[in-house]
Amino acid sequence: MISNICYAIVFLIESLISFYYFDFKFKRRISKKFIPISILLSGLVLYIINLIEIPLINAVCFYVCNFIILRICYNSSIKSGIFANFVLLFLMIITELIVILPFSVVSRFSLFESRSDAFILIIQAIMSKLLYFLSIHLIIKISQKESIETNSKFSLILCILPIASIILMHTTVYLCIIYSVNDNFKLSLVIGNLLLLFSNIIVFYINELTIKVNQKYTQILLDKQQEKDTIDYYKLLSEQNENSKVLIHDITKHLNTIKQLSEDKDSNIAQYISEIVNDFSIMNPIDYCNNPTVNLITHRYYEICKKNNINFTISIKNANIDFIKGHDITALLDNLLENAVESALMTNEKFIDFSISTRNSNFVIIKISNSCNKKPKYINGTLVSSKITSGMHGIGTRSIKRVVAKYNGNLEMKFDSNTNTFTSTIGINSNIQNSNQT
């Protein structure tokens, strides 16, 4: 009876390991609260099938059961499901052989003799599941390249824990066989080893969750830093614009000075002009609308489009988005236009249409359409950038969504395959924002 309970726990852990693998490889389809029930049912089915004691049937049922669980609980294609479960089955068989064969040699037990001893079988099962879990963990780390680059050293150090646990289990069992301990002591060893197996899984799972939390926190810091850098850029641009206005205002005085210098043969007119250019960053600001931040952003991308032969159509003359804070305008429009330029650069007929209009005197519509060769890729609802730089995918889209949500707006992004056009449309009710501010 006790051995059956131990076996049931072992198969429950086997099912838990499969879910551990699926959880990091695939997106969950069902609610998180149903996962424990699924693990329990899967472990129970595997345990009942194991009572047949035919290895081939056990292996086939293990594969089929995991495949069904994967298809029900996670979003996966049939092809990826077949491959993932083949990996699980292969690792399970290999780890069992790795444990059983050396164990029988070191302990001087034949395979048939060891299979008649429930205590040895349970301990072997615990060791094989621990080695199986370690193998699954390493597979996950290998498949996650970014995780290997940032956390490989700590993960390798952490692998010492299950290896040491397996050696400890093997040593205690070997000593028990030599000194012929009583059944109560064996039972306590089984319970202790089961707890040790659980502890290893929990430690690794918490470590993975910690890594995920740290990655999300780092991503948030990157988002904020990028927004801060962009805001600082436009502040600098605004200062340059003011310097240009000062220069234009004083241009008459400079011309008079140049005229006087031209009458003096010993003067250096070229040097004087160079000093003016160095003191003031000359630009020709264009007023596209009444909002200075929108003007700066629009003019920046106008210059970028002009340089890259992108047809940039601007229709924002009557734009009224003063209810949106300056840094939020920067995060919103700069990311939208940056994404548009990035997409348009990869097309033959390069174009971007940028418009801001007001409907019913209070509903502001911001719309940006651009040429796009293929349907953009989304991961977990976030638009994936085609930038080569790793770790920066989707930052702009998250910034856009954050600003839209802040002002209770609506965001729609769609791709028209007939015209190869990608359109981002944002709608915000300015009346709601003004009432909130008051």
CSV table of C-alpha atoms in Angstrom, one decimal:
chain,number,residue,atom,x,y,z
A,1,MET,CA,0.0,0.0,0.0
A,2,ILE,CA,2.8,2.4,1.0
A,3,SER,CA,4.8,1.5,-2.1
A,4,ASN,CA,1.7,2.2,-4.3
A,5,ILE,CA,1.3,5.7,-2.7
A,6,CYS,CA,5.0,6.4,-3.3
A,7,TYR,CA,4.7,5.3,-6.9
A,8,ALA,CA,1.6,7.5,-7.4
A,9,ILE,CA,3.6,10.5,-6.1
A,10,VAL,CA,6.5,9.7,-8.4
A,11,PHE,CA,4.2,9.7,-11.4
A,12,LEU,CA,2.6,12.9,-10.2
A,13,ILE,CA,6.0,14.5,-10.2
A,14,GLU,CA,6.6,13.1,-13.7
A,15,SER,CA,3.5,14.8,-14.9
A,16,LEU,CA,4.6,18.0,-13.1
A,17,ILE,CA,7.9,17.9,-15.0
A,18,SER,CA,6.1,17.7,-18.3
A,19,PHE,CA,4.0,20.8,-17.4
A,20,TYR,CA,7.2,22.5,-16.3
A,21,TYR,CA,8.5,21.9,-19.8
A,22,PHE,CA,5.3,22.9,-21.6
A,23,ASP,CA,4.9,26.1,-19.5
A,24,PHE,CA,8.3,27.5,-20.7
A,25,LYS,CA,7.9,26.3,-24.3
A,26,PHE,CA,4.3,27.1,-25.2
A,27,LYS,CA,1.7,29.7,-24.4
A,28,ARG,CA,-0.9,28.5,-21.9
A,29,ARG,CA,-4.5,28.1,-23.3
A,30,ILE,CA,-6.4,27.3,-20.2
A,31,SER,CA,-6.7,29.3,-16.9
A,32,LYS,CA,-3.9,28.9,-14.4
A,33,LYS,CA,-6.3,27.5,-11.8
A,34,PHE,CA,-7.0,24.4,-13.9
A,35,ILE,CA,-3.3,23.5,-14.2
A,36,PRO,CA,-3.1,21.6,-10.9
A,37,ILE,CA,-6.2,19.6,-11.8
A,38,SER,CA,-4.6,18.7,-15.2
A,39,ILE,CA,-1.3,17.7,-13.5
A,40,LEU,CA,-3.3,15.5,-11.0
A,41,LEU,CA,-5.3,13.8,-13.7
A,42,SER,CA,-2.3,13.2,-15.9
A,43,GLY,CA,-0.3,11.7,-13.0
A,44,LEU,CA,-3.2,9.5,-12.1
A,45,VAL,CA,-3.6,8.2,-15.7
A,46,LEU,CA,0.2,7.5,-16.0
A,47,TYR,CA,0.2,5.6,-12.6
A,48,ILE,CA,-2.8,3.4,-13.5
A,49,ILE,CA,-1.3,2.5,-16.9
A,50,ASN,CA,2.0,1.7,-15.2
A,51,LEU,CA,0.2,-1.1,-13.2
A,52,ILE,CA,0.2,-3.1,-16.4
A,53,GLU,CA,4.0,-3.4,-16.1
A,54,ILE,CA,4.6,-3.6,-19.8
A,55,PRO,CA,7.4,-1.0,-20.7
A,56,LEU,CA,6.4,-0.5,-24.3
A,57,ILE,CA,2.7,0.2,-23.4
A,58,ASN,CA,3.9,2.6,-20.6
A,59,ALA,CA,6.1,4.5,-23.1
A,60,VAL,CA,3.3,4.8,-25.7
A,61,CYS,CA,0.7,5.9,-23.1
A,62,PHE,CA,3.2,8.4,-21.7
A,63,TYR,CA,3.6,9.9,-25.1
A,64,VAL,CA,-0.1,10.0,-26.0
A,65,CYS,CA,-1.1,11.3,-22.5
A,66,ASN,CA,1.4,14.2,-22.7
A,67,PHE,CA,0.4,15.0,-26.3
A,68,ILE,CA,-3.3,15.2,-25.4
A,69,ILE,CA,-2.5,17.4,-22.3
A,70,LEU,CA,-0.3,19.7,-24.5
A,71,ARG,CA,-3.0,20.1,-27.1
A,72,ILE,CA,-5.7,20.8,-24.5
A,73,CYS,CA,-3.8,23.1,-22.1
A,74,TYR,CA,-1.4,24.9,-24.5
A,75,ASN,CA,-1.4,26.6,-27.9
A,76,SER,CA,0.8,24.4,-30.1
A,77,SER,CA,0.7,23.0,-33.6
A,78,ILE,CA,0.5,19.3,-34.2
A,79,LYS,CA,4.1,19.3,-35.6
A,80,SER,CA,5.6,21.1,-32.6
A,81,GLY,CA,3.5,18.9,-30.2
A,82,ILE,CA,4.8,15.7,-31.8
A,83,PHE,CA,8.4,16.9,-31.5
A,84,ALA,CA,8.1,18.2,-28.0
A,85,ASN,CA,6.7,15.0,-26.7
A,86,PHE,CA,9.2,13.0,-28.5
A,87,VAL,CA,11.9,14.9,-26.7
A,88,LEU,CA,10.2,14.2,-23.3
A,89,LEU,CA,9.8,10.4,-24.1
A,90,PHE,CA,13.5,10.2,-25.3
A,91,LEU,CA,14.8,11.9,-22.2
A,92,MET,CA,12.6,9.9,-19.9
A,93,ILE,CA,13.9,6.5,-21.4
A,94,ILE,CA,17.5,7.7,-21.4
A,95,THR,CA,17.5,9.0,-17.8
A,96,GLU,CA,15.9,5.7,-16.6
A,97,LEU,CA,18.6,3.7,-18.3
A,98,ILE,CA,21.3,5.9,-17.0
A,99,VAL,CA,20.1,5.4,-13.4
A,100,ILE,CA,19.2,1.7,-13.6
A,101,LEU,CA,22.2,0.3,-15.3
A,102,PRO,CA,25.0,1.9,-13.2
A,103,PHE,CA,22.9,1.3,-10.1
A,104,SER,CA,22.7,-2.4,-10.7
A,105,VAL,CA,26.4,-2.6,-11.4
A,106,VAL,CA,27.6,-0.6,-8.4
A,107,SER,CA,25.1,-2.3,-6.0
A,108,ARG,CA,25.9,-5.7,-7.5
A,109,PHE,CA,22.2,-6.4,-8.2
A,110,SER,CA,21.0,-7.9,-11.4
A,111,LEU,CA,18.2,-6.0,-13.2
A,112,PHE,CA,15.7,-8.7,-12.5
A,113,GLU,CA,16.6,-9.0,-8.8
A,114,SER,CA,16.4,-5.2,-8.3
A,115,ARG,CA,13.0,-5.1,-9.9
A,116,SER,CA,11.6,-7.4,-7.3
A,117,ASP,CA,12.6,-5.0,-4.5
A,118,ALA,CA,10.0,-2.2,-4.1
A,119,PHE,CA,12.4,0.0,-2.0
A,120,ILE,CA,15.1,-0.1,-4.8
A,121,LEU,CA,12.6,0.5,-7.5
A,122,ILE,CA,11.1,3.6,-5.8
A,123,ILE,CA,14.5,5.1,-5.1
A,124,GLN,CA,15.5,4.4,-8.7
A,125,ALA,CA,12.4,6.0,-9.9
A,126,ILE,CA,13.0,9.1,-7.8
A,127,MET,CA,16.6,9.4,-9.0
A,128,SER,CA,15.6,9.0,-12.7
A,129,LYS,CA,12.9,11.6,-12.3
A,130,LEU,CA,15.4,14.0,-10.8
A,131,LEU,CA,17.8,13.4,-13.7
A,132,TYR,CA,14.9,13.6,-16.1
A,133,PHE,CA,14.0,17.0,-14.6
A,134,LEU,CA,17.6,18.2,-14.9
A,135,SER,CA,17.7,17.2,-18.6
A,136,ILE,CA,14.4,19.0,-19.3
A,137,HIS,CA,15.8,22.1,-17.6
A,138,LEU,CA,19.0,22.1,-19.7
A,139,ILE,CA,16.9,21.6,-22.8
A,140,ILE,CA,14.9,24.7,-21.9
A,141,LYS,CA,18.0,26.7,-21.3
A,142,ILE,CA,19.6,25.7,-24.6
A,143,SER,CA,16.4,26.6,-26.5
A,144,GLN,CA,16.3,30.1,-24.8
A,145,LYS,CA,19.4,31.7,-26.3
A,146,GLU,CA,18.9,35.1,-24.5
A,147,SER,CA,18.5,33.3,-21.2
A,148,ILE,CA,21.7,31.4,-21.7
A,149,GLU,CA,23.7,34.6,-22.5
A,150,THR,CA,22.5,36.3,-19.3
A,151,ASN,CA,22.0,33.5,-16.8
A,152,SER,CA,24.2,30.6,-18.0
A,153,LYS,CA,26.8,30.8,-15.2
A,154,PHE,CA,24.2,30.8,-12.4
A,155,SER,CA,22.2,28.0,-14.1
A,156,LEU,CA,25.2,25.8,-14.4
A,157,ILE,CA,26.0,26.3,-10.8
A,158,LEU,CA,22.4,25.5,-9.9
A,159,CYS,CA,22.8,22.1,-11.7
A,160,ILE,CA,25.1,21.0,-8.9
A,161,LEU,CA,22.1,20.7,-6.6
A,162,PRO,CA,20.3,17.8,-8.5
A,163,ILE,CA,23.6,16.1,-9.2
A,164,ALA,CA,24.5,16.2,-5.6
A,165,SER,CA,21.0,15.0,-4.7
A,166,ILE,CA,21.3,12.0,-7.0
A,167,ILE,CA,24.7,11.0,-5.5
A,168,LEU,CA,23.3,11.3,-2.0
A,169,MET,CA,20.3,9.2,-2.9
A,170,HIS,CA,22.5,6.5,-4.5
A,171,THR,CA,24.9,6.5,-1.5
A,172,THR,CA,22.1,6.1,1.1
A,173,VAL,CA,20.5,3.3,-0.8
A,174,TYR,CA,23.8,1.5,-1.2
A,175,LEU,CA,24.5,1.7,2.5
A,176,CYS,CA,21.0,0.5,3.3
A,177,ILE,CA,21.6,-2.6,1.1
A,178,ILE,CA,24.9,-3.4,2.7
A,179,TYR,CA,23.7,-3.0,6.3
A,180,SER,CA,20.2,-4.4,5.8
A,181,VAL,CA,18.2,-1.7,7.6
A,182,ASN,CA,14.6,-2.2,8.7
A,183,ASP,CA,11.5,-1.2,6.6
A,184,ASN,CA,10.7,1.9,8.7
A,185,PHE,CA,14.1,3.4,8.0
A,186,LYS,CA,13.7,2.6,4.3
A,187,LEU,CA,10.3,4.3,4.4
A,188,SER,CA,11.8,7.4,6.0
A,189,LEU,CA,14.5,7.4,3.3
A,190,VAL,CA,11.9,7.2,0.5
A,191,ILE,CA,9.9,10.1,2.0
A,192,GLY,CA,13.1,12.2,2.4
A,193,ASN,CA,14.1,11.5,-1.2
A,194,LEU,CA,10.7,12.5,-2.4
A,195,LEU,CA,10.9,15.7,-0.5
A,196,LEU,CA,14.4,16.3,-1.9
A,197,LEU,CA,13.0,15.8,-5.5
A,198,PHE,CA,10.2,18.3,-4.8
A,199,SER,CA,12.8,20.7,-3.4
A,200,ASN,CA,14.9,20.6,-6.5
A,201,ILE,CA,12.0,21.3,-8.7
A,202,ILE,CA,10.8,24.1,-6.6
A,203,VAL,CA,14.2,25.7,-6.5
A,204,PHE,CA,14.6,25.6,-10.2
A,205,TYR,CA,11.0,26.8,-10.8
A,206,ILE,CA,11.5,29.8,-8.5
A,207,ASN,CA,14.8,30.6,-10.2
A,208,GLU,CA,13.1,30.7,-13.6
A,209,LEU,CA,10.3,32.9,-12.3
A,210,THR,CA,12.9,35.2,-10.8
A,211,ILE,CA,14.6,35.4,-14.1
A,212,LYS,CA,11.3,36.2,-15.8
A,213,VAL,CA,10.5,38.9,-13.3
A,214,ASN,CA,14.0,40.5,-13.7
A,215,GLN,CA,13.6,40.4,-17.5
A,216,LYS,CA,10.3,42.2,-17.2
A,217,TYR,CA,11.7,44.8,-14.8
A,218,THR,CA,14.7,45.3,-17.1
A,219,GLN,CA,12.3,45.7,-20.1
A,220,ILE,CA,10.4,48.4,-18.1
A,221,LEU,CA,13.6,50.2,-17.4
A,222,LEU,CA,14.5,50.1,-21.1
A,223,ASP,CA,11.1,51.5,-22.0
A,224,LYS,CA,11.4,54.4,-19.6
A,225,GLN,CA,15.0,55.0,-20.6
A,226,GLN,CA,14.1,55.1,-24.3
A,227,GLU,CA,11.3,57.5,-23.6
A,228,LYS,CA,13.6,59.7,-21.5
A,229,ASP,CA,16.2,59.8,-24.2
A,230,THR,CA,13.6,60.7,-26.8
A,231,ILE,CA,12.2,63.5,-24.6
A,232,ASP,CA,15.7,64.8,-23.9
A,233,TYR,CA,16.4,64.8,-27.6
A,234,TYR,CA,13.3,66.9,-28.4
A,235,LYS,CA,14.2,69.3,-25.5
A,236,LEU,CA,17.6,69.8,-27.2
A,237,LEU,CA,15.9,70.2,-30.5
A,238,SER,CA,13.6,72.8,-29.0
A,239,GLU,CA,16.5,74.7,-27.6
A,240,GLN,CA,18.1,74.6,-31.1
A,241,ASN,CA,14.9,76.0,-32.5
A,242,GLU,CA,15.0,78.8,-30.0
A,243,ASN,CA,18.6,79.6,-30.9
A,244,SER,CA,17.6,79.7,-34.5
A,245,LYS,CA,14.9,82.2,-33.8
A,246,VAL,CA,17.3,84.3,-31.9
A,247,LEU,CA,19.7,84.2,-34.8
A,248,ILE,CA,17.0,85.1,-37.2
A,249,HIS,CA,15.9,88.0,-35.0
A,250,ASP,CA,19.4,89.3,-34.8
A,251,ILE,CA,20.3,88.6,-38.5
A,252,THR,CA,20.0,92.3,-39.4
A,253,LYS,CA,22.6,93.3,-36.8
A,254,HIS,CA,25.0,90.6,-38.1
A,255,LEU,CA,24.5,91.7,-41.7
A,256,ASN,CA,25.4,95.3,-40.6
A,257,THR,CA,28.5,94.0,-38.9
A,258,ILE,CA,29.5,92.0,-41.9
A,259,LYS,CA,29.0,95.1,-44.0
A,260,GLN,CA,31.3,97.1,-41.8
A,261,LEU,CA,33.9,94.4,-41.8
A,262,SER,CA,33.9,94.3,-45.6
A,263,GLU,CA,34.9,98.0,-45.6
A,264,ASP,CA,37.9,97.2,-43.4
A,265,LYS,CA,40.6,95.5,-45.4
A,266,ASP,CA,42.3,94.0,-42.3
A,267,SER,CA,39.1,92.3,-41.0
A,268,ASN,CA,38.4,88.6,-41.5
A,269,ILE,CA,34.8,88.2,-42.6
A,270,ALA,CA,35.0,84.4,-43.1
A,271,GLN,CA,36.1,84.0,-39.4
A,272,TYR,CA,33.2,86.1,-38.2
A,273,ILE,CA,30.7,84.1,-40.2
A,274,SER,CA,32.1,80.8,-38.8
A,275,GLU,CA,31.7,82.1,-35.3
A,276,ILE,CA,28.1,82.8,-36.0
A,277,VAL,CA,27.5,79.3,-37.3
A,278,ASN,CA,29.3,77.7,-34.4
A,279,ASP,CA,27.3,79.7,-31.8
A,280,PHE,CA,23.9,78.9,-33.3
A,281,SER,CA,22.6,75.7,-34.7
A,282,ILE,CA,20.7,77.0,-37.7
A,283,MET,CA,17.5,75.2,-38.7
A,284,ASN,CA,14.4,76.2,-40.6
A,285,PRO,CA,11.5,75.3,-38.4
A,286,ILE,CA,8.2,74.7,-40.1
A,287,ASP,CA,4.9,75.2,-38.3
A,288,TYR,CA,2.8,72.2,-39.2
A,289,CYS,CA,0.3,72.9,-36.4
A,290,ASN,CA,0.0,74.9,-33.2
A,291,ASN,CA,1.6,72.3,-31.0
A,292,PRO,CA,5.4,72.9,-30.7
A,293,THR,CA,6.2,69.2,-29.7
A,294,VAL,CA,4.2,67.9,-32.6
A,295,ASN,CA,6.0,70.3,-34.9
A,296,LEU,CA,9.4,69.1,-33.8
A,297,ILE,CA,8.6,65.4,-34.1
A,298,THR,CA,6.9,65.9,-37.5
A,299,HIS,CA,9.8,68.0,-38.9
A,300,ARG,CA,12.3,65.4,-37.7
A,301,TYR,CA,10.6,62.6,-39.6
A,302,TYR,CA,10.0,64.9,-42.6
A,303,GLU,CA,13.8,65.3,-42.9
A,304,ILE,CA,14.3,61.5,-42.4
A,305,CYS,CA,11.7,60.7,-45.1
A,306,LYS,CA,13.2,63.3,-47.4
A,307,LYS,CA,16.7,61.8,-47.0
A,308,ASN,CA,15.4,58.2,-47.7
A,309,ASN,CA,13.0,59.1,-50.6
A,310,ILE,CA,9.9,58.3,-48.6
A,311,ASN,CA,6.8,60.2,-49.7
A,312,PHE,CA,5.6,61.8,-46.5
A,313,THR,CA,2.1,63.3,-46.5
A,314,ILE,CA,1.3,65.5,-43.6
A,315,SER,CA,-2.2,66.6,-42.6
A,316,ILE,CA,-2.2,68.0,-39.1
A,317,LYS,CA,-2.8,71.7,-39.6
A,318,ASN,CA,-6.0,71.6,-37.4
A,319,ALA,CA,-4.6,69.2,-34.9
A,320,ASN,CA,-5.7,69.9,-31.3
A,321,ILE,CA,-4.0,67.6,-28.9
A,322,ASP,CA,-2.9,70.1,-26.3
A,323,PHE,CA,-4.7,68.0,-23.6
A,324,ILE,CA,-1.9,65.3,-24.0
A,325,LYS,CA,1.2,66.1,-22.0
A,326,GLY,CA,4.4,66.8,-24.0
A,327,HIS,CA,6.3,63.7,-22.9
A,328,ASP,CA,3.3,61.5,-23.8
A,329,ILE,CA,3.0,63.1,-27.3
A,330,THR,CA,6.7,62.3,-27.8
A,331,ALA,CA,6.3,58.7,-26.7
A,332,LEU,CA,3.2,58.3,-28.9
A,333,LEU,CA,4.1,60.0,-32.1
A,334,ASP,CA,7.8,59.3,-32.2
A,335,ASN,CA,7.2,55.6,-31.8
A,336,LEU,CA,4.4,55.5,-34.3
A,337,LEU,CA,6.5,57.4,-36.9
A,338,GLU,CA,9.6,55.4,-36.2
A,339,ASN,CA,7.7,52.2,-36.8
A,340,ALA,CA,6.3,53.6,-40.0
A,341,VAL,CA,9.7,54.7,-41.3
A,342,GLU,CA,11.2,51.3,-40.4
A,343,SER,CA,8.5,49.5,-42.4
A,344,ALA,CA,8.5,51.9,-45.4
A,345,LEU,CA,12.2,51.6,-45.9
A,346,MET,CA,11.8,47.9,-46.8
A,347,THR,CA,9.3,48.6,-49.6
A,348,ASN,CA,9.6,49.7,-53.2
A,349,GLU,CA,6.9,52.3,-53.2
A,350,LYS,CA,7.8,54.1,-50.0
A,351,PHE,CA,5.1,56.3,-48.4
A,352,ILE,CA,3.8,57.5,-45.0
A,353,ASP,CA,0.5,59.3,-44.5
A,354,PHE,CA,0.2,61.2,-41.2
A,355,SER,CA,-2.9,62.9,-40.1
A,356,ILE,CA,-4.5,64.3,-37.0
A,357,SER,CA,-8.2,65.3,-37.2
A,358,THR,CA,-11.0,66.2,-34.8
A,359,ARG,CA,-14.5,64.7,-35.2
A,360,ASN,CA,-17.6,66.0,-33.4
A,361,SER,CA,-15.4,68.8,-31.9
A,362,ASN,CA,-14.0,66.6,-29.2
A,363,PHE,CA,-12.9,63.2,-30.7
A,364,VAL,CA,-9.3,63.3,-31.8
A,365,ILE,CA,-8.2,60.8,-34.5
A,366,ILE,CA,-4.5,60.2,-35.0
A,367,LYS,CA,-3.8,58.1,-38.1
A,368,ILE,CA,-0.6,56.9,-39.6
A,369,SER,CA,-0.5,54.7,-42.8
A,370,ASN,CA,2.6,53.4,-44.3
A,371,SER,CA,3.8,51.0,-47.0
A,372,CYS,CA,4.5,47.5,-45.7
A,373,ASN,CA,5.7,44.4,-47.7
A,374,LYS,CA,4.3,41.7,-45.4
A,375,LYS,CA,2.0,41.3,-42.5
A,376,PRO,CA,3.7,42.3,-39.2
A,377,LYS,CA,4.5,39.6,-36.6
A,378,TYR,CA,2.8,39.7,-33.2
A,379,ILE,CA,4.0,37.9,-30.0
A,380,ASN,CA,1.6,38.0,-27.1
A,381,GLY,CA,-0.3,40.8,-28.7
A,382,THR,CA,2.8,43.0,-29.1
A,383,LEU,CA,4.1,44.1,-32.5
A,384,VAL,CA,7.5,42.6,-33.1
A,385,SER,CA,10.1,45.0,-34.6
A,386,SER,CA,12.3,43.9,-37.4
A,387,LYS,CA,15.3,45.5,-35.8
A,388,ILE,CA,18.4,43.3,-35.6
A,389,THR,CA,19.2,44.5,-32.1
A,390,SER,CA,18.1,41.7,-29.7
A,391,GLY,CA,16.0,42.5,-26.6
A,392,MET,CA,14.5,45.7,-28.1
A,393,HIS,CA,11.6,44.1,-29.9
A,394,GLY,CA,8.2,45.6,-29.1
A,395,ILE,CA,9.4,48.4,-26.9
A,396,GLY,CA,7.8,51.1,-29.1
A,397,THR,CA,4.5,49.3,-29.3
A,398,ARG,CA,4.3,49.0,-25.5
A,399,SER,CA,5.0,52.7,-25.2
A,400,ILE,CA,2.2,53.5,-27.6
A,401,LYS,CA,-0.2,51.2,-25.8
A,402,ARG,CA,0.7,52.7,-22.5
A,403,VAL,CA,0.0,56.3,-23.6
A,404,VAL,CA,-3.3,55.3,-25.3
A,405,ALA,CA,-4.4,53.5,-22.2
A,406,LYS,CA,-3.4,56.5,-20.0
A,407,TYR,CA,-5.8,58.7,-21.9
A,408,ASN,CA,-8.6,56.1,-22.2
A,409,GLY,CA,-8.1,55.9,-25.9
A,410,ASN,CA,-8.6,53.2,-28.5
A,411,LEU,CA,-5.8,51.8,-30.6
A,412,GLU,CA,-6.3,49.8,-33.8
A,413,MET,CA,-3.4,48.4,-35.9
A,414,LYS,CA,-4.3,46.5,-39.1
A,415,PHE,CA,-2.6,45.3,-42.3
A,416,ASP,CA,-4.2,45.5,-45.7
A,417,SER,CA,-2.7,42.8,-47.9
A,418,ASN,CA,-4.4,44.2,-51.0
A,419,THR,CA,-2.7,47.5,-50.8
A,420,ASN,CA,0.3,46.4,-48.7
A,421,THR,CA,-0.5,49.1,-46.2
A,422,PHE,CA,-0.2,49.1,-42.4
A,423,THR,CA,-2.4,51.5,-40.6
A,424,SER,CA,-2.3,52.6,-36.9
A,425,THR,CA,-5.4,54.5,-35.8
A,426,ILE,CA,-5.8,56.1,-32.4
A,427,GLY,CA,-9.0,57.7,-31.1
A,428,ILE,CA,-9.1,59.8,-27.9
A,429,ASN,CA,-12.0,61.8,-26.4
A,430,SER,CA,-10.5,65.2,-25.5
A,431,ASN,CA,-13.6,66.1,-23.4
A,432,ILE,CA,-12.9,63.3,-21.0
A,433,GLN,CA,-9.3,64.3,-20.6
A,434,ASN,CA,-10.2,68.0,-20.0
A,435,SER,CA,-12.9,67.0,-17.4
A,436,ASN,CA,-10.3,64.7,-15.6
A,437,GLN,CA,-7.8,67.5,-15.5
A,438,THR,CA,-10.3,69.9,-14.0
